[in-house]
Coordinates of C-alpha atoms in Angstrom, one line a residue:
Chain W
M21 CA -33.0 6.3 -4.0
R22 CA -35.6 7.9 -6.4
F23 CA -38.5 5.6 -7.4
V24 CA -40.9 6.4 -10.3
Y25 CA -44.3 4.6 -10.5
L26 CA -47.4 4.6 -12.6
G27 CA -49.3 7.6 -11.4
P28 CA -51.3 9.6 -10.6
E29 CA -51.0 9.6 -6.9
A30 CA -53.4 7.6 -4.7
T31 CA -53.8 4.8 -7.0
F32 CA -53.1 1.1 -6.3
T33 CA -49.6 1.6 -7.7
E34 CA -48.6 4.1 -5.2
Q35 CA -50.1 1.9 -2.4
A36 CA -47.9 -1.1 -3.8
L37 CA -44.9 1.0 -3.9
L38 CA -45.3 2.1 -0.2
T39 CA -44.8 -1.7 0.8
V40 CA -41.2 -1.5 -0.5
A41 CA -39.3 -0.2 2.5
E42 CA -36.7 1.7 0.5
A43 CA -39.2 3.4 -1.5
A44 CA -41.4 4.3 1.5
A45 CA -38.1 6.0 2.9
G46 CA -37.1 7.4 -0.5
E47 CA -38.3 9.7 -3.2
R48 CA -41.5 8.7 -5.0
V49 CA -42.3 10.3 -8.4
P50 CA -45.6 9.6 -10.3
A51 CA -45.1 8.9 -14.0
R52 CA -48.0 9.6 -16.6
S53 CA -47.6 6.2 -18.3
V54 CA -45.8 2.9 -18.1
P55 CA -43.5 4.0 -21.1
E56 CA -42.7 7.2 -19.2
A57 CA -41.9 5.4 -16.0
L58 CA -39.7 2.8 -17.6
D59 CA -38.0 5.4 -19.8
A60 CA -37.1 7.4 -16.5
V61 CA -35.2 4.3 -15.5
R62 CA -33.6 3.6 -18.7
G63 CA -32.4 7.2 -19.0
G64 CA -31.1 7.2 -15.5
D65 CA -33.6 9.8 -14.1
A66 CA -34.8 7.1 -11.7
D67 CA -33.4 4.2 -10.0
A68 CA -36.2 2.0 -10.2
A69 CA -39.9 2.0 -11.5
L70 CA -43.0 0.2 -10.2
V71 CA -45.5 -0.8 -12.8
P72 CA -48.4 -3.2 -12.9
L73 CA -47.7 -6.7 -14.5
E74 CA -51.1 -8.4 -14.3
N75 CA -54.4 -8.6 -12.4
S76 CA -56.1 -12.0 -11.3
I77 CA -59.2 -10.9 -13.0
G78 CA -58.3 -8.6 -16.0
G79 CA -55.3 -10.5 -16.9
A80 CA -52.0 -9.1 -18.2
V81 CA -51.3 -5.4 -18.7
P82 CA -50.3 -5.2 -22.4
I83 CA -48.4 -1.9 -22.3
T84 CA -46.1 -3.3 -19.7
L85 CA -45.2 -6.4 -21.5
D86 CA -44.9 -4.5 -24.8
E87 CA -42.6 -1.8 -23.2
L88 CA -40.3 -4.4 -21.4
I89 CA -39.4 -5.9 -24.7
A90 CA -38.9 -2.7 -26.6
G91 CA -35.8 -0.5 -26.2
A92 CA -32.9 -1.1 -23.8
P93 CA -33.2 -4.1 -21.4
L94 CA -34.5 -3.7 -18.0
M95 CA -34.6 -6.1 -15.1
I96 CA -37.3 -7.0 -12.6
T97 CA -35.8 -7.1 -9.1
R98 CA -38.9 -7.6 -7.1
E99 CA -42.7 -8.4 -7.4
V100 CA -45.4 -6.8 -5.2
V101 CA -48.8 -8.5 -5.0
I102 CA -51.6 -6.5 -3.4
P103 CA -55.4 -7.0 -3.0
V104 CA -57.6 -4.7 -5.1
E105 CA -60.9 -3.5 -3.7
F106 CA -63.2 -1.2 -5.7
V107 CA -66.0 1.2 -4.7
L108 CA -68.6 3.3 -6.6
G109 CA -68.1 6.8 -5.6
A110 CA -70.2 9.8 -6.7
R111 CA -70.8 13.3 -5.4
A112 CA -72.7 13.8 -2.2
G113 CA -76.5 13.6 -2.7
T114 CA -76.5 11.4 -5.9
P115 CA -78.8 8.4 -5.4
L116 CA -77.7 5.2 -7.3
D117 CA -80.8 5.3 -9.5
A118 CA -79.7 8.7 -10.8
I119 CA -76.3 7.2 -12.2
R120 CA -76.3 7.4 -16.1
T121 CA -72.5 7.7 -16.6
V122 CA -69.5 6.1 -15.0
A123 CA -65.9 6.8 -15.4
A124 CA -63.6 3.7 -14.9
H125 CA -60.1 2.3 -15.7
P126 CA -60.7 -0.6 -18.2
Q127 CA -59.2 -3.0 -15.8
A128 CA -61.5 -1.7 -13.1
S129 CA -64.7 -1.8 -15.1
T130 CA -63.6 -5.3 -16.2
Q131 CA -63.4 -6.5 -12.7
C132 CA -66.7 -4.9 -11.8
R133 CA -68.6 -6.2 -15.0
N134 CA -71.2 -8.4 -13.3
W135 CA -72.0 -5.7 -10.6
L136 CA -72.4 -3.1 -13.2
R137 CA -74.7 -5.3 -15.4
T138 CA -76.9 -6.0 -12.3
H139 CA -76.9 -2.6 -10.8
L140 CA -76.4 -0.1 -13.5
P141 CA -77.4 -2.1 -16.7
D142 CA -78.1 1.2 -18.6
A143 CA -75.1 3.2 -17.5
E144 CA -72.6 4.3 -20.0
V145 CA -69.1 3.4 -18.9
T146 CA -66.4 5.4 -20.2
D147 CA -62.8 4.3 -20.0
V148 CA -60.4 6.7 -18.3
L149 CA -56.8 6.6 -17.7
S150 CA -56.5 5.7 -14.0
N151 CA -58.7 4.9 -10.9
S152 CA -57.7 8.4 -9.6
A153 CA -58.7 10.0 -12.9
A154 CA -62.0 8.5 -12.6
A155 CA -62.5 9.9 -9.1
I156 CA -61.5 13.4 -10.2
A157 CA -63.8 13.3 -13.2
A158 CA -66.7 12.2 -11.0
A159 CA -65.7 15.0 -8.5
A160 CA -65.6 17.6 -11.2
G161 CA -69.1 16.5 -12.6
E162 CA -67.9 15.2 -15.8
F163 CA -69.5 11.7 -14.9
D164 CA -72.2 10.8 -12.5
A165 CA -70.0 8.2 -10.7
A166 CA -66.6 6.6 -10.7
I167 CA -65.2 3.3 -9.9
C168 CA -62.1 3.8 -7.8
A169 CA -60.1 2.7 -4.9
P170 CA -61.5 3.5 -1.4
L171 CA -58.5 5.8 -1.0
G172 CA -59.3 7.7 -4.2
A173 CA -63.0 8.2 -3.1
A174 CA -61.9 9.6 0.2
R175 CA -59.1 11.8 -1.3
Y176 CA -61.4 13.4 -3.7
E177 CA -64.4 13.6 -1.4
L178 CA -66.7 11.3 -3.0
A179 CA -69.6 9.6 -1.3
V180 CA -69.3 5.7 -1.4
L181 CA -72.7 4.5 -3.1
A182 CA -71.4 0.9 -3.0
D183 CA -68.3 -0.8 -1.7
K184 CA -66.6 -4.1 -2.6
I185 CA -68.2 -4.0 -6.0
A186 CA -65.6 -6.3 -7.6
D187 CA -67.2 -9.6 -9.0
H188 CA -64.3 -11.5 -7.5
S189 CA -63.7 -10.5 -3.9
H190 CA -60.2 -11.8 -3.8
A191 CA -58.7 -10.0 -6.8
V192 CA -55.0 -9.1 -6.5
T193 CA -52.8 -7.1 -8.8
R194 CA -49.2 -8.0 -9.3
F195 CA -46.5 -5.2 -9.8
A196 CA -42.9 -5.4 -10.9
L197 CA -40.1 -3.2 -9.6
V198 CA -37.9 -2.7 -12.5
T199 CA -34.2 -1.5 -12.5
R200 CA -31.4 -1.2 -15.2
P201 CA -29.6 -4.6 -15.6
A202 CA -27.3 -5.6 -12.8
T203 CA -26.6 -8.7 -10.9
P204 CA -29.9 -10.2 -9.9
P205 CA -30.7 -10.4 -6.2
A206 CA -29.3 -13.6 -4.5
P207 CA -31.5 -16.8 -4.6
T208 CA -33.8 -17.2 -1.7
G209 CA -34.9 -20.9 -2.6
D210 CA -38.4 -19.5 -3.6
D211 CA -37.7 -17.2 -6.7
L212 CA -39.3 -16.4 -10.0
T213 CA -37.5 -15.8 -13.2
S214 CA -39.3 -13.8 -16.1
L215 CA -38.4 -14.3 -19.7
A216 CA -39.6 -13.0 -23.1
L217 CA -38.9 -15.2 -26.0
V218 CA -39.8 -15.5 -29.7
I219 CA -40.2 -19.1 -31.0
R220 CA -39.0 -20.4 -34.3
H221 CA -42.4 -20.0 -36.2
D222 CA -41.3 -21.9 -39.1
Q223 CA -40.7 -25.0 -37.0
V224 CA -43.5 -27.4 -36.0
G225 CA -44.0 -27.9 -32.4
A226 CA -41.6 -24.7 -31.6
L227 CA -43.5 -23.9 -28.3
L228 CA -43.5 -27.6 -27.3
T229 CA -39.7 -27.5 -27.7
V230 CA -39.6 -24.5 -25.3
L231 CA -41.7 -26.2 -22.6
T232 CA -39.6 -29.3 -23.0
E233 CA -36.3 -27.4 -22.4
L234 CA -37.9 -26.3 -19.0
S235 CA -39.7 -29.6 -18.1
V236 CA -36.7 -31.8 -18.6
R237 CA -34.8 -29.6 -15.9
G238 CA -37.8 -29.7 -13.6
I239 CA -38.5 -26.2 -13.9
N240 CA -42.3 -25.2 -13.4
L241 CA -43.9 -22.5 -15.6
T242 CA -46.2 -20.2 -13.2
R243 CA -47.5 -18.0 -16.1
I244 CA -47.4 -17.7 -19.8
E245 CA -48.8 -14.9 -21.8
S246 CA -48.7 -14.1 -25.6
R247 CA -48.3 -10.7 -27.1
P248 CA -48.3 -10.0 -30.9
T249 CA -44.9 -9.1 -32.3
G250 CA -46.9 -6.7 -34.8
E251 CA -45.6 -8.5 -37.9
A252 CA -48.5 -10.6 -38.7
L253 CA -51.4 -12.7 -37.1
G254 CA -50.0 -15.7 -35.5
R255 CA -46.3 -14.0 -34.7
Y256 CA -46.1 -13.7 -31.0
V257 CA -43.7 -13.0 -28.2
F258 CA -44.2 -15.2 -25.2
F259 CA -43.9 -14.0 -21.8
L260 CA -42.9 -16.8 -19.2
D261 CA -42.7 -16.8 -15.4
C262 CA -40.8 -19.8 -14.2
A263 CA -40.0 -21.1 -10.7
G264 CA -36.3 -20.8 -10.1
H265 CA -33.3 -18.4 -10.3
V266 CA -30.8 -17.8 -13.1
A267 CA -28.1 -18.5 -10.6
E268 CA -29.1 -22.2 -10.3
T269 CA -27.2 -24.6 -12.5
R270 CA -30.3 -26.3 -13.9
F271 CA -31.9 -22.9 -14.7
G272 CA -28.7 -21.8 -16.6
E273 CA -28.8 -24.8 -18.5
A274 CA -32.4 -24.4 -19.4
L275 CA -31.6 -20.9 -20.5
Q276 CA -28.8 -22.0 -22.7
G277 CA -31.2 -24.5 -24.2
L278 CA -33.8 -21.7 -24.9
R279 CA -31.1 -19.5 -26.4
R280 CA -30.2 -22.2 -28.9
V281 CA -33.9 -23.2 -30.0
C282 CA -35.7 -19.9 -29.9
A283 CA -35.4 -17.1 -32.5
D284 CA -34.8 -14.6 -29.5
V285 CA -34.7 -14.6 -25.7
R286 CA -34.8 -11.6 -23.2
F287 CA -34.0 -12.2 -19.5
L288 CA -36.3 -10.1 -17.5
G289 CA -34.9 -10.9 -14.2
S290 CA -34.9 -13.4 -11.2
Y291 CA -36.4 -12.1 -7.9
P292 CA -37.9 -13.4 -4.7
R293 CA -41.5 -14.6 -5.1
H294 CA -43.8 -12.4 -2.9
R295 CA -45.5 -14.7 -0.4
W296 CA -48.6 -12.5 -0.3
A297 CA -51.0 -15.1 1.1
P298 CA -50.4 -18.0 3.5
D299 CA -51.9 -20.6 1.2
L300 CA -49.8 -20.1 -1.8
D301 CA -48.1 -23.2 -3.3
H302 CA -45.0 -24.0 -1.5
P303 CA -41.8 -23.6 -3.5
V304 CA -40.8 -26.9 -5.0
P305 CA -37.1 -27.9 -4.6
A306 CA -35.0 -29.2 -7.3
P307 CA -36.3 -32.7 -8.1
A308 CA -33.8 -35.6 -7.6
G309 CA -30.8 -35.5 -9.8
L310 CA -31.3 -31.6 -10.7
S311 CA -29.4 -29.9 -7.7
D312 CA -26.3 -27.9 -8.3
E313 CA -24.4 -30.8 -6.8
S314 CA -25.8 -33.2 -9.2
F315 CA -25.0 -31.2 -12.2
A316 CA -21.4 -30.6 -10.9
A317 CA -21.0 -34.4 -10.4
S318 CA -22.3 -35.4 -13.8
A319 CA -20.3 -32.8 -15.5
A320 CA -17.2 -34.2 -13.7
W321 CA -18.4 -37.9 -14.8
V322 CA -18.5 -36.7 -18.6
D323 CA -15.3 -34.9 -18.2
R324 CA -13.7 -38.1 -16.9
L325 CA -15.1 -40.1 -19.7
R326 CA -13.3 -37.8 -22.2
H327 CA -10.1 -38.5 -20.6
G328 CA -10.2 -42.2 -20.2
D329 CA -10.5 -41.7 -16.5
Y330 CA -13.2 -44.2 -15.5
Chain I
M2 CA -81.1 -14.1 -41.5
R3 CA -80.5 -11.6 -38.8
F4 CA -76.9 -10.6 -37.8
V5 CA -75.8 -8.7 -34.8
Y6 CA -72.4 -7.1 -34.7
L7 CA -70.3 -4.9 -32.2
G8 CA -71.6 -1.5 -33.0
P9 CA -71.9 1.4 -33.5
E10 CA -72.2 1.6 -37.2
A11 CA -69.4 2.6 -39.5
T12 CA -66.7 0.8 -37.6
F13 CA -64.4 -1.9 -38.7
T14 CA -66.8 -4.6 -37.5
E15 CA -69.5 -3.4 -39.7
Q16 CA -67.1 -3.2 -42.6
A17 CA -66.1 -6.8 -41.9
L18 CA -69.6 -8.0 -41.7
L19 CA -70.4 -6.6 -45.1
T20 CA -67.8 -9.1 -46.6
V21 CA -70.2 -11.9 -45.5
A22 CA -72.6 -12.4 -48.4
E23 CA -75.5 -13.6 -46.3
A24 CA -75.1 -10.7 -44.0
A25 CA -74.8 -8.2 -46.9
A26 CA -78.1 -9.4 -48.1
G27 CA -79.8 -10.0 -44.6
E28 CA -80.7 -7.8 -41.7
R29 CA -77.7 -6.2 -39.7
V30 CA -78.3 -4.8 -36.2
P31 CA -75.5 -3.0 -34.3
A32 CA -74.9 -4.1 -30.6
R33 CA -73.7 -1.8 -27.7
S34 CA -71.2 -4.5 -26.6
V35 CA -69.8 -7.8 -27.2
P36 CA -71.7 -9.5 -24.3
E37 CA -74.8 -7.8 -25.8
A38 CA -74.1 -9.2 -29.3
L39 CA -73.4 -12.8 -28.1
D40 CA -76.4 -12.8 -25.7
A41 CA -78.5 -11.9 -28.7
V42 CA -77.5 -15.1 -30.3
R43 CA -77.7 -17.2 -27.1
G44 CA -81.3 -15.9 -26.6
G45 CA -82.2 -16.5 -30.2
D46 CA -82.9 -12.8 -31.1
A47 CA -80.2 -13.2 -33.7
D48 CA -79.0 -16.1 -36.0
A49 CA -75.2 -15.0 -35.7
A50 CA -72.9 -12.3 -34.2
L51 CA -69.8 -10.9 -35.5
V52 CA -67.3 -9.9 -32.9
P53 CA -63.6 -8.9 -32.9
L54 CA -61.2 -11.7 -31.9
E55 CA -57.7 -10.3 -32.1
N56 CA -55.6 -7.6 -34.0
S57 CA -52.2 -8.1 -35.3
I58 CA -50.8 -5.2 -33.1
G59 CA -53.1 -5.0 -30.0
G60 CA -53.3 -8.6 -29.5
A61 CA -56.4 -10.5 -28.1
V62 CA -60.0 -8.8 -27.4
P63 CA -60.1 -10.0 -23.9
I64 CA -63.8 -9.3 -23.5
T65 CA -64.7 -11.7 -26.4
L66 CA -62.6 -14.5 -25.2
D67 CA -64.0 -14.0 -21.6
E68 CA -67.7 -14.1 -23.0
L69 CA -67.2 -16.9 -25.2
I70 CA -66.3 -19.2 -22.2
A71 CA -69.2 -17.7 -20.0
G72 CA -72.7 -18.8 -20.1
A73 CA -74.1 -21.1 -22.8
P74 CA -71.8 -22.6 -25.4
L75 CA -71.4 -20.9 -28.8
M76 CA -69.8 -21.8 -31.9
I77 CA -67.6 -20.1 -34.5
T78 CA -68.6 -20.8 -38.0
R79 CA -66.5 -18.4 -40.0
E80 CA -63.5 -16.0 -39.5
V81 CA -63.1 -12.7 -41.3
V82 CA -59.9 -11.0 -41.4
I83 CA -59.7 -7.2 -42.7
P84 CA -56.9 -4.6 -42.8
V85 CA -57.1 -1.8 -40.4
E86 CA -56.2 1.8 -41.3
F87 CA -56.4 4.7 -39.0
V88 CA -56.6 8.3 -39.5
L89 CA -56.5 11.5 -37.1
G90 CA -59.7 13.5 -37.7
A91 CA -60.5 16.8 -36.2
R92 CA -63.1 19.5 -36.9
A93 CA -62.5 21.6 -40.0
G94 CA -59.8 24.4 -39.3
T95 CA -58.1 22.7 -36.4
P96 CA -54.3 22.7 -37.0
L97 CA -52.2 19.6 -35.8
D98 CA -50.2 21.7 -33.3
A99 CA -53.5 22.8 -31.6
I100 CA -54.4 19.4 -30.6
R101 CA -54.3 19.0 -26.9
T102 CA -56.9 16.0 -26.5
V103 CA -57.5 12.9 -28.5
A104 CA -60.2 10.4 -28.3
A105 CA -59.5 6.7 -29.4
H106 CA -60.5 3.3 -28.6
P107 CA -57.8 1.6 -26.7
Q108 CA -56.8 -0.9 -29.6
A109 CA -56.6 2.2 -31.9
S110 CA -54.3 4.1 -29.6
T111 CA -52.1 1.2 -28.9
Q112 CA -51.8 0.9 -32.7
C113 CA -50.7 4.4 -33.3
R114 CA -48.7 4.6 -30.2
N115 CA -45.4 5.7 -31.9
W116 CA -47.2 8.1 -34.1
L117 CA -48.7 9.8 -31.2
R118 CA -45.5 10.0 -29.3
T119 CA -43.9 11.6 -32.2
H120 CA -46.4 14.0 -33.4
L121 CA -48.5 14.6 -30.3
P122 CA -46.2 13.9 -27.3
D123 CA -48.1 16.3 -24.9
A124 CA -51.6 15.3 -25.9
E125 CA -53.7 13.6 -23.5
V126 CA -55.4 10.5 -25.1
T127 CA -58.7 9.3 -23.6
D128 CA -60.2 5.8 -24.0
V129 CA -63.7 5.7 -25.7
L130 CA -65.8 2.8 -26.4
S131 CA -65.3 2.6 -30.2
N132 CA -63.8 4.2 -33.2
S133 CA -67.1 5.7 -34.2
A134 CA -67.5 7.0 -30.5
A135 CA -64.1 8.8 -31.0
A136 CA -65.3 10.4 -34.3
I137 CA -68.6 11.5 -32.8
A138 CA -66.8 12.9 -29.6
A139 CA -64.4 15.0 -31.7
A140 CA -67.2 16.1 -34.0
A141 CA -69.2 17.4 -30.9
G142 CA -66.2 19.3 -29.6
E143 CA -65.6 17.1 -26.5
F144 CA -62.2 16.2 -27.8
D145 CA -59.7 18.2 -30.2
A146 CA -59.3 15.1 -32.4
A147 CA -60.1 11.4 -32.9
I148 CA -58.4 8.3 -34.1
C149 CA -60.9 6.6 -36.3
A150 CA -61.5 4.7 -39.4
P151 CA -61.5 6.6 -42.7
L152 CA -65.2 5.8 -43.0
G153 CA -65.8 7.2 -39.5
A154 CA -64.0 10.7 -40.4
A155 CA -66.1 10.9 -43.5
R156 CA -69.4 10.0 -41.8
Y157 CA -69.0 12.5 -39.0
E158 CA -67.6 15.2 -41.3
L159 CA -64.1 15.4 -39.7
A160 CA -61.1 16.8 -41.6
V161 CA -58.4 14.1 -41.9
L162 CA -55.2 15.8 -40.4
A163 CA -53.0 12.8 -41.0
D164 CA -53.9 9.3 -42.7
K165 CA -52.4 5.9 -42.2
I166 CA -51.1 6.8 -38.8
A167 CA -50.8 3.3 -37.6
D168 CA -47.2 2.2 -36.5
H169 CA -47.5 -0.9 -38.7
S170 CA -48.9 -0.4 -42.0
H171 CA -50.1 -4.0 -42.4
A172 CA -52.3 -4.3 -39.3
V173 CA -55.3 -6.6 -39.6
T174 CA -58.1 -7.4 -37.4
R175 CA -59.6 -10.9 -37.0
F176 CA -63.4 -11.3 -36.4
A177 CA -65.4 -14.3 -35.5
L178 CA -68.9 -15.0 -36.8
V179 CA -70.7 -16.8 -33.9
T180 CA -73.9 -19.0 -33.8
R181 CA -75.6 -21.4 -31.5
P182 CA -74.0 -24.9 -31.5
A183 CA -74.9 -26.8 -34.6
T184 CA -73.0 -29.4 -37.0
P185 CA -69.8 -27.5 -38.0
P186 CA -69.2 -26.3 -41.7
A187 CA -67.9 -29.2 -43.7
P188 CA -64.2 -29.6 -43.8
T189 CA -62.3 -27.8 -46.7
G190 CA -58.8 -29.1 -46.1
D191 CA -57.8 -25.7 -44.8
D192 CA -59.7 -25.3 -41.6
L193 CA -59.2 -23.9 -38.0
T194 CA -60.6 -25.4 -34.8
S195 CA -60.9 -23.1 -31.7
L196 CA -60.8 -24.4 -28.1
A197 CA -60.7 -23.1 -24.7
L198 CA -59.2 -25.3 -22.0
V199 CA -58.5 -25.2 -18.4
I200 CA -55.2 -27.4 -17.5
R201 CA -54.9 -29.4 -14.4
H202 CA -52.8 -26.8 -12.3
D203 CA -51.8 -29.3 -9.7
Q204 CA -49.8 -31.3 -12.2
V205 CA -46.3 -30.4 -13.2
G206 CA -46.1 -29.9 -17.0
A207 CA -49.8 -29.8 -17.5
L208 CA -49.4 -27.4 -20.6
L209 CA -46.6 -29.5 -22.0
T210 CA -49.1 -32.5 -21.9
V211 CA -51.7 -30.5 -23.8
L212 CA -49.2 -29.5 -26.6
T213 CA -48.0 -33.1 -26.7
E214 CA -51.6 -34.4 -27.3
L215 CA -51.8 -32.1 -30.5
S216 CA -48.2 -32.6 -31.5
V217 CA -48.3 -36.5 -31.5
R218 CA -51.3 -36.3 -34.0
G219 CA -49.4 -33.7 -36.3
I220 CA -51.7 -30.9 -35.4
N221 CA -50.2 -27.3 -35.6
L222 CA -51.0 -24.6 -33.2
T223 CA -51.7 -21.2 -34.8
R224 CA -52.4 -19.3 -31.8
I225 CA -52.3 -19.6 -28.0
E226 CA -53.7 -16.9 -25.6
S227 CA -54.2 -17.2 -21.8
R228 CA -56.9 -15.4 -19.8
P229 CA -57.3 -15.5 -16.0
T230 CA -59.9 -17.7 -14.5
G231 CA -60.6 -15.2 -11.8
E232 CA -59.8 -17.6 -9.3
A233 CA -56.2 -16.6 -8.4
L234 CA -53.1 -15.5 -10.2
G235 CA -51.7 -18.2 -12.0
R236 CA -55.1 -19.9 -12.9
Y237 CA -55.6 -19.5 -16.6
V238 CA -58.1 -20.5 -19.4
F239 CA -55.9 -21.3 -22.4
F240 CA -57.5 -20.4 -25.9
L241 CA -56.1 -22.5 -28.8
D242 CA -56.4 -22.3 -32.5
C243 CA -55.4 -25.4 -34.1
A244 CA -55.0 -26.1 -37.9
G245 CA -57.6 -28.9 -38.5
H246 CA -61.3 -29.7 -38.3
V247 CA -63.1 -31.8 -35.8
A248 CA -64.4 -34.0 -38.4
E249 CA -60.9 -35.5 -39.1
T250 CA -60.1 -38.6 -37.2
R251 CA -56.7 -37.4 -35.9
F252 CA -58.4 -34.2 -34.6
G253 CA -61.0 -36.1 -33.0
E254 CA -58.5 -38.3 -31.3
A255 CA -56.5 -35.3 -30.1
L256 CA -59.7 -33.7 -28.6
Q257 CA -60.6 -37.0 -26.8
G258 CA -56.9 -36.8 -25.2
L259 CA -57.4 -33.1 -24.2
R260 CA -60.8 -34.2 -22.6
R261 CA -59.0 -36.8 -20.5
V262 CA -56.0 -34.7 -19.4
C263 CA -57.6 -31.3 -19.0
A264 CA -59.7 -30.1 -16.2
D265 CA -62.1 -28.6 -18.6
V266 CA -62.3 -28.3 -22.5
R267 CA -64.8 -26.1 -24.4
F268 CA -65.1 -26.5 -28.3
L269 CA -65.6 -23.2 -29.9
G270 CA -65.8 -24.3 -33.6
S271 CA -64.3 -25.6 -36.8
Y272 CA -64.4 -23.3 -39.7
P273 CA -62.7 -22.5 -43.0
R274 CA -59.5 -20.4 -42.7
H275 CA -59.9 -16.9 -44.3
R276 CA -57.1 -16.8 -46.8
W277 CA -57.0 -13.1 -46.7
A278 CA -53.5 -12.6 -48.3
P279 CA -52.0 -14.5 -50.9
D280 CA -48.6 -15.1 -48.9
L281 CA -50.3 -16.9 -46.0
D282 CA -48.6 -20.3 -45.0
H283 CA -50.1 -23.0 -47.1
P284 CA -52.2 -25.5 -45.3
V285 CA -50.3 -28.6 -44.1
P286 CA -51.8 -31.9 -45.1
A287 CA -52.0 -34.7 -42.5
P288 CA -48.3 -36.1 -42.2
A289 CA -47.8 -39.6 -43.2
G290 CA -49.6 -42.1 -40.9
L291 CA -52.1 -39.4 -39.6
S292 CA -54.7 -39.6 -42.4
D293 CA -58.2 -40.8 -41.7
E294 CA -57.4 -43.9 -43.7
S295 CA -54.2 -44.6 -41.7
F296 CA -56.3 -44.4 -38.5
A297 CA -59.0 -46.6 -39.8
A298 CA -56.3 -49.2 -40.9
S299 CA -54.5 -49.1 -37.5
A300 CA -57.6 -49.4 -35.6
A301 CA -58.6 -52.5 -37.7
W302 CA -55.1 -53.9 -36.9
V303 CA -55.6 -53.6 -33.2
D304 CA -59.0 -55.1 -33.4
R305 CA -57.6 -58.1 -35.3
L306 CA -54.9 -58.5 -32.6
R307 CA -57.6 -58.6 -29.9
H308 CA -59.3 -61.4 -31.8
G309 CA -56.2 -63.5 -32.6
D310 CA -56.5 -62.6 -36.2
Y311 CA -53.0 -61.8 -37.3

């Protein structure tokens, strides 16, 4: 199998991909951007793409959200969550008080904002396209220092002036493994389903209606993000992660409801939750009356009513 | 009055500030960043700060949202919405097919993504800190071209290789004029109120509860954004813009409800809606039974019940 990932090499995305057994044993190809990675899957040049979805500090990765809803449908088959740890790297012999310019990926500088404000308040921070690009630019002398992964500093022979510089020591990044549409992986009892939907903006309480379709079936929302549709201020696509799997009857019924009340719904996949830390919330089983068996029994009852069989 | 704004000079933010009469007549000082602009107001060095809130294409400006909820409370007293128009500028004599590197602010490159993909598919786009910084860097020869405002190209003597390169021709950016807390501007009948709130994550349907507190008082939500709190994946601060004013009885009652059901609520201001285009939705008056008079009458009725006076 051929896997493409958001490059360059030696960033957190490659590190995350190596945790996927089939990818560690398969072919791994870096892409220059999220659109390039996803287009490789859409066009059949790769079987799957690993792209960043969100970070616990920096928030959503807008380009990934935007690209998942533009063009041919894709499907998330797996999530990967890994801890993120940043260092400040510089060429050997550079003291911290000589740092005037720092190269950093925007998500990295966001996560190290307080450290930068305290230790390098006068340094100019320039956005670059990746943590590796920051390390490479510092190694080449274009900047005095770089915020990068420990792996990146080692790879490009930078001295580590400070380690664990992220403001929150427990930051994680969440990635999605994306394929062309297919039957989703089988339910495990601890699954997530991702959706993108456009509400009917002309209807008061349209978002409330969406949340009610989920709530009435006991489906928990674990994430909601909005992205502009580009039409006008106030017109959004909502990205929802819900606990549950499309194969469950209650989830199928909720999806039917969303299809009826929304202007548009795109299914982005049902996949096992990555239990990356021992203290994650435990999966919530279907509340009483919302199991597949309850749905089957209640459907049979209504059918009997319609035939005088009660 | 002393106004600070997200600098440098000659960007869209200064252009937006010039539409505020008091600022056009007052002192205007550029700040190097959104945190610097807001801290100038918090510390009393400036009376007000103009900072970008969101763009109809690129979405929310995360640093502004994050900084509004960190540190001492601030208040939005006015919104300004202006159209955004980008050009590709380069040193005189550079042909389009010689462009290999482009400097651009991330929001600008996001808004010109399709144009870049079509016309400069192989160019490397480097994030810089502002549209002016892009123009300055191109003028200095650090990059072959810059995406910038028409004003920026003129100011730094770049030739315009292409104009109106934004993928959506009707893009607008929304700015907030921010002061220290004070009595909000008087209601106009067409106002917005901005809130930041943290839901009770341990309660199922917590976001549904929030939306219900608004809906039951006939309050429309015009915007909802989520930002991570930094604690863990799945822990968010929600930013809400609602139609209405804190001085209205129904709005006050909704705020009381939010205060009771949320883990935290921060009031970010009630201010007149900027009617920047003639075809904006018209303000929705309070539905029947939700006027200040209805609230007063119903409160008096309950009071009579409690005193046997019915």
